[in-house]
CSV table of C-alpha atoms in Angstrom, one decimal:
chain,number,residue,atom,x,y,z
R,74,MET,CA,-25.3,13.4,10.6
R,75,GLY,CA,-24.2,16.7,12.1
R,76,LYS,CA,-23.8,19.9,10.2
R,77,ARG,CA,-20.0,19.9,10.5
R,78,ARG,CA,-19.8,16.4,9.1
R,79,VAL,CA,-22.0,17.2,6.2
R,80,ALA,CA,-20.0,20.4,5.5
R,81,ALA,CA,-16.7,18.4,5.6
R,82,GLU,CA,-18.0,15.8,3.2
R,83,ILE,CA,-19.3,18.5,0.8
R,84,ARG,CA,-15.9,20.2,1.0
R,85,ARG,CA,-14.1,16.9,0.5
R,86,ASP,CA,-16.2,16.1,-2.6
R,87,ALA,CA,-15.5,19.5,-4.1
R,88,GLU,CA,-11.8,19.3,-3.4
R,89,PHE,CA,-11.5,15.8,-4.7
R,90,ALA,CA,-13.4,16.6,-7.9
R,91,ALA,CA,-11.1,19.5,-8.6
R,92,PHE,CA,-8.1,17.3,-7.9
R,93,ALA,CA,-9.4,14.5,-10.1
R,94,ALA,CA,-10.2,16.9,-13.0
R,95,GLY,CA,-6.6,18.2,-12.9
R,96,ALA,CA,-4.6,15.0,-12.2
R,97,ALA,CA,-6.6,12.2,-13.8
R,98,GLY,CA,-5.1,12.8,-17.3
R,99,ARG,CA,-1.5,12.5,-16.1
R,100,LEU,CA,-2.3,9.6,-13.9
R,101,LEU,CA,-4.1,7.8,-16.7
R,102,HIS,CA,-1.0,8.3,-19.0
R,103,ALA,CA,1.2,6.9,-16.3
R,104,ALA,CA,-1.2,3.9,-15.9
R,105,THR,CA,-1.2,3.4,-19.6
R,106,LEU,CA,2.6,3.3,-19.7
R,107,LEU,CA,2.6,0.8,-16.9
R,108,THR,CA,-0.1,-1.5,-18.2
R,109,GLY,CA,0.3,-1.0,-21.9
R,110,ASP,CA,-3.5,-1.5,-22.3
R,111,PRO,CA,-5.9,1.5,-22.2
R,112,GLU,CA,-8.7,-0.6,-20.7
R,113,GLN,CA,-6.5,-2.0,-17.9
R,114,ALA,CA,-5.1,1.5,-17.3
R,115,GLU,CA,-8.6,2.9,-16.7
R,116,LYS,CA,-9.3,0.1,-14.2
R,117,LEU,CA,-6.1,0.8,-12.4
R,118,LEU,CA,-6.8,4.6,-12.4
R,119,THR,CA,-10.4,4.0,-11.1
R,120,ALA,CA,-9.1,1.9,-8.2
R,121,THR,CA,-6.4,4.4,-7.4
R,122,LEU,CA,-8.8,7.3,-7.4
R,123,ALA,CA,-11.3,5.4,-5.2
R,124,ARG,CA,-8.6,4.8,-2.6
R,125,THR,CA,-7.4,8.4,-2.8
R,126,TYR,CA,-10.9,9.6,-2.3
R,127,ALA,CA,-11.3,7.3,0.8
R,128,ASP,CA,-8.1,8.7,2.3
R,129,TRP,CA,-8.8,12.3,1.3
R,130,LEU,CA,-9.5,13.7,4.8
R,131,ARG,CA,-6.4,12.1,6.3
R,132,MET,CA,-4.1,13.6,3.7
R,133,ARG,CA,-4.1,17.1,5.3
R,134,ALA,CA,-0.6,18.4,4.5
R,135,ASP,CA,0.4,15.7,2.0
R,136,ASP,CA,0.4,16.3,-1.7
R,137,PRO,CA,-2.6,14.4,-3.1
R,138,TYR,CA,-0.9,13.8,-6.4
R,139,ASP,CA,2.1,12.1,-4.7
R,140,GLN,CA,-0.3,10.0,-2.7
R,141,ALA,CA,-2.3,9.0,-5.8
R,142,ARG,CA,0.8,8.2,-7.8
R,143,ALA,CA,2.2,6.1,-4.9
R,144,GLU,CA,-1.1,4.2,-4.8
R,145,LEU,CA,-1.0,3.7,-8.6
R,146,VAL,CA,2.5,2.3,-8.3
R,147,ARG,CA,1.5,0.0,-5.4
R,148,ARG,CA,-1.5,-1.3,-7.2
R,149,PHE,CA,0.6,-2.1,-10.3
R,150,ALA,CA,3.6,-3.5,-8.4
R,151,TYR,CA,1.6,-5.9,-6.3
R,152,ARG,CA,-0.7,-7.1,-9.0
R,153,PRO,CA,-0.3,-10.8,-9.7
R,154,TRP,CA,2.1,-11.3,-12.6
R,155,TRP,CA,-0.4,-13.2,-14.7
R,156,ARG,CA,-2.7,-10.2,-14.6
R,157,ARG,CA,-0.1,-7.7,-15.9
R,158,PRO,CA,-0.6,-7.0,-19.6
R,159,GLY,CA,2.5,-6.5,-21.6
R,160,GLY,CA,1.7,-4.2,-24.5
R,161,GLY,CA,2.4,-0.6,-25.3
R,162,VAL,CA,5.5,1.4,-25.9
R,163,LEU,CA,7.3,-0.3,-22.9
R,164,ARG,CA,6.3,-3.8,-23.8
R,165,ARG,CA,9.9,-5.1,-23.9
R,166,LEU,CA,10.5,-4.1,-20.3
R,167,THR,CA,9.8,-6.1,-17.2
R,168,PRO,CA,7.2,-4.7,-14.7
R,169,ARG,CA,9.9,-3.4,-12.4
R,170,GLU,CA,11.7,-1.7,-15.3
R,171,ARG,CA,8.3,-0.1,-16.3
R,172,LEU,CA,7.9,1.2,-12.9
R,173,VAL,CA,11.3,2.8,-12.8
R,174,VAL,CA,11.1,4.3,-16.2
R,175,THR,CA,7.6,5.7,-15.6
R,176,LEU,CA,8.6,7.2,-12.2
R,177,ARG,CA,12.0,8.4,-13.1
R,178,TYR,CA,11.7,9.6,-16.7
R,179,PHE,CA,8.0,10.3,-17.2
R,180,GLU,CA,7.1,11.6,-13.7
R,181,GLY,CA,10.5,13.0,-12.9
R,182,VAL,CA,10.7,11.5,-9.4
R,183,ALA,CA,14.1,11.6,-7.8
R,184,GLU,CA,16.1,8.4,-7.6
R,185,GLU,CA,16.0,8.2,-3.9
R,186,GLN,CA,12.2,8.8,-3.8
R,187,THR,CA,11.7,6.1,-6.5
R,188,ALA,CA,13.9,3.7,-4.5
R,189,ALA,CA,11.9,4.4,-1.3
R,190,GLN,CA,8.6,4.0,-3.1
R,191,LEU,CA,9.6,0.7,-4.6
R,192,GLY,CA,11.5,-0.6,-1.6
R,193,LEU,CA,14.9,-0.8,-3.4
R,194,ALA,CA,18.3,0.6,-3.0
R,195,ALA,CA,19.1,3.8,-5.0
R,196,GLU,CA,21.9,2.0,-6.8
R,197,ARG,CA,19.5,-0.8,-7.8
R,198,VAL,CA,17.1,1.9,-9.2
R,199,ARG,CA,19.9,3.4,-11.2
R,200,ALA,CA,20.9,0.0,-12.6
R,201,ILE,CA,17.3,-0.9,-13.5
R,202,GLY,CA,16.9,2.5,-15.2
R,203,ALA,CA,20.1,2.1,-17.2
R,204,ARG,CA,19.2,-1.4,-18.3
R,205,ALA,CA,15.7,-0.3,-19.3
R,206,SER,CA,17.1,2.7,-21.2
R,207,SER,CA,19.5,0.6,-23.2
R,208,THR,CA,16.6,-1.9,-24.0
R,209,LEU,CA,14.5,1.0,-25.2
R,210,ARG,CA,17.3,2.5,-27.2
R,211,SER,CA,18.1,-0.8,-28.9
R,212,HIS,CA,14.6,-1.5,-30.1
R,213,ARG,CA,12.5,0.8,-32.2
R,214,TYR,CA,8.8,0.9,-31.3
R,215,GLU,CA,6.4,-0.6,-33.7
R,216,PRO,CA,2.8,-1.5,-33.0
R,217,ALA,CA,2.2,-5.2,-32.8
R,218,ALA,CA,1.9,-6.7,-36.3
R,219,PRO,CA,-0.6,-9.4,-37.1
R,220,ALA,CA,0.6,-12.9,-36.6
R,221,GLY,CA,2.7,-14.2,-39.4
R,222,ALA,CA,3.1,-10.8,-41.1
R,223,ALA,CA,6.5,-10.4,-42.8
R,224,PRO,CA,8.3,-7.1,-42.4
R,225,ARG,CA,8.0,-4.7,-45.4
R,226,PRO,CA,11.1,-4.7,-47.7
R,227,GLY,CA,11.8,-1.0,-47.3
R,228,ALA,CA,10.9,-0.8,-43.6
R,229,ALA,CA,13.0,1.1,-41.2
R,230,PRO,CA,15.4,-1.0,-39.1
R,231,ARG,CA,14.0,-2.2,-35.8
R,232,THR,CA,17.3,-2.2,-33.8
R,233,VAL,CA,20.5,-0.3,-33.8
R,234,ALA,CA,22.3,-3.6,-34.8
R,235,GLU,CA,20.0,-4.0,-37.8
R,236,ALA,CA,20.7,-0.4,-38.9
R,237,ARG,CA,24.5,-1.0,-38.5
R,238,ASP,CA,24.2,-4.2,-40.6
R,239,ARG,CA,22.3,-2.5,-43.3
R,240,ALA,CA,24.8,0.4,-43.4
R,241,ASP,CA,27.8,-2.0,-43.6
R,242,GLY,CA,26.0,-4.0,-46.4
R,243,ALA,CA,25.4,-0.8,-48.3
R,244,ALA,CA,29.1,0.3,-47.9
R,245,ALA,CA,30.3,-3.2,-49.0
R,246,ARG,CA,28.0,-3.0,-52.1
R,247,ARG,CA,29.4,0.5,-53.0
R,248,ALA,CA,32.9,-0.7,-52.5
R,249,ALA,CA,32.3,-3.8,-54.8
R,250,GLN,CA,30.7,-1.5,-57.5
R,251,GLY,CA,33.7,0.9,-57.3
R,252,ALA,CA,36.2,-2.1,-57.7
R,253,ALA,CA,34.2,-3.5,-60.6
R,254,GLN,CA,34.5,-0.2,-62.5
């Protein structure tokens, strides 16, 4: 190899190492939100960083973080459905909802950019985000309990509806006690 090529590869290795050191944590967090499984997230991140490294010299003026995030999203979105784990904080969401929530709310990507990256209309991204937000609001996150485990008697309500029912029941009991006295 020529001296220029060797120098370019050394520079690429150093630049990529610096990029990976700075961005890998945030990308890993995004991958964990998407997959819900730390092991699968690491595999997704490794494949993403490998592709980013291979394309490093062609990125010239592009933001490498945006390119890596786009690759992460592509790899997750086009993974066969039977290979998508469904755990984690976002386990109640569909894969598309996970993508929208991760890009829009965690990464802070604009609606139009999210729509372009996912191949959807901006209105569709807005609707998916609204549906995902309402799903997340209506369910409280609890780690997966062992099979057959009953909820604790004094446990916090899992949904807004359950909290409302408990409050209505407590108000009815107080009213019944007041009428009995």
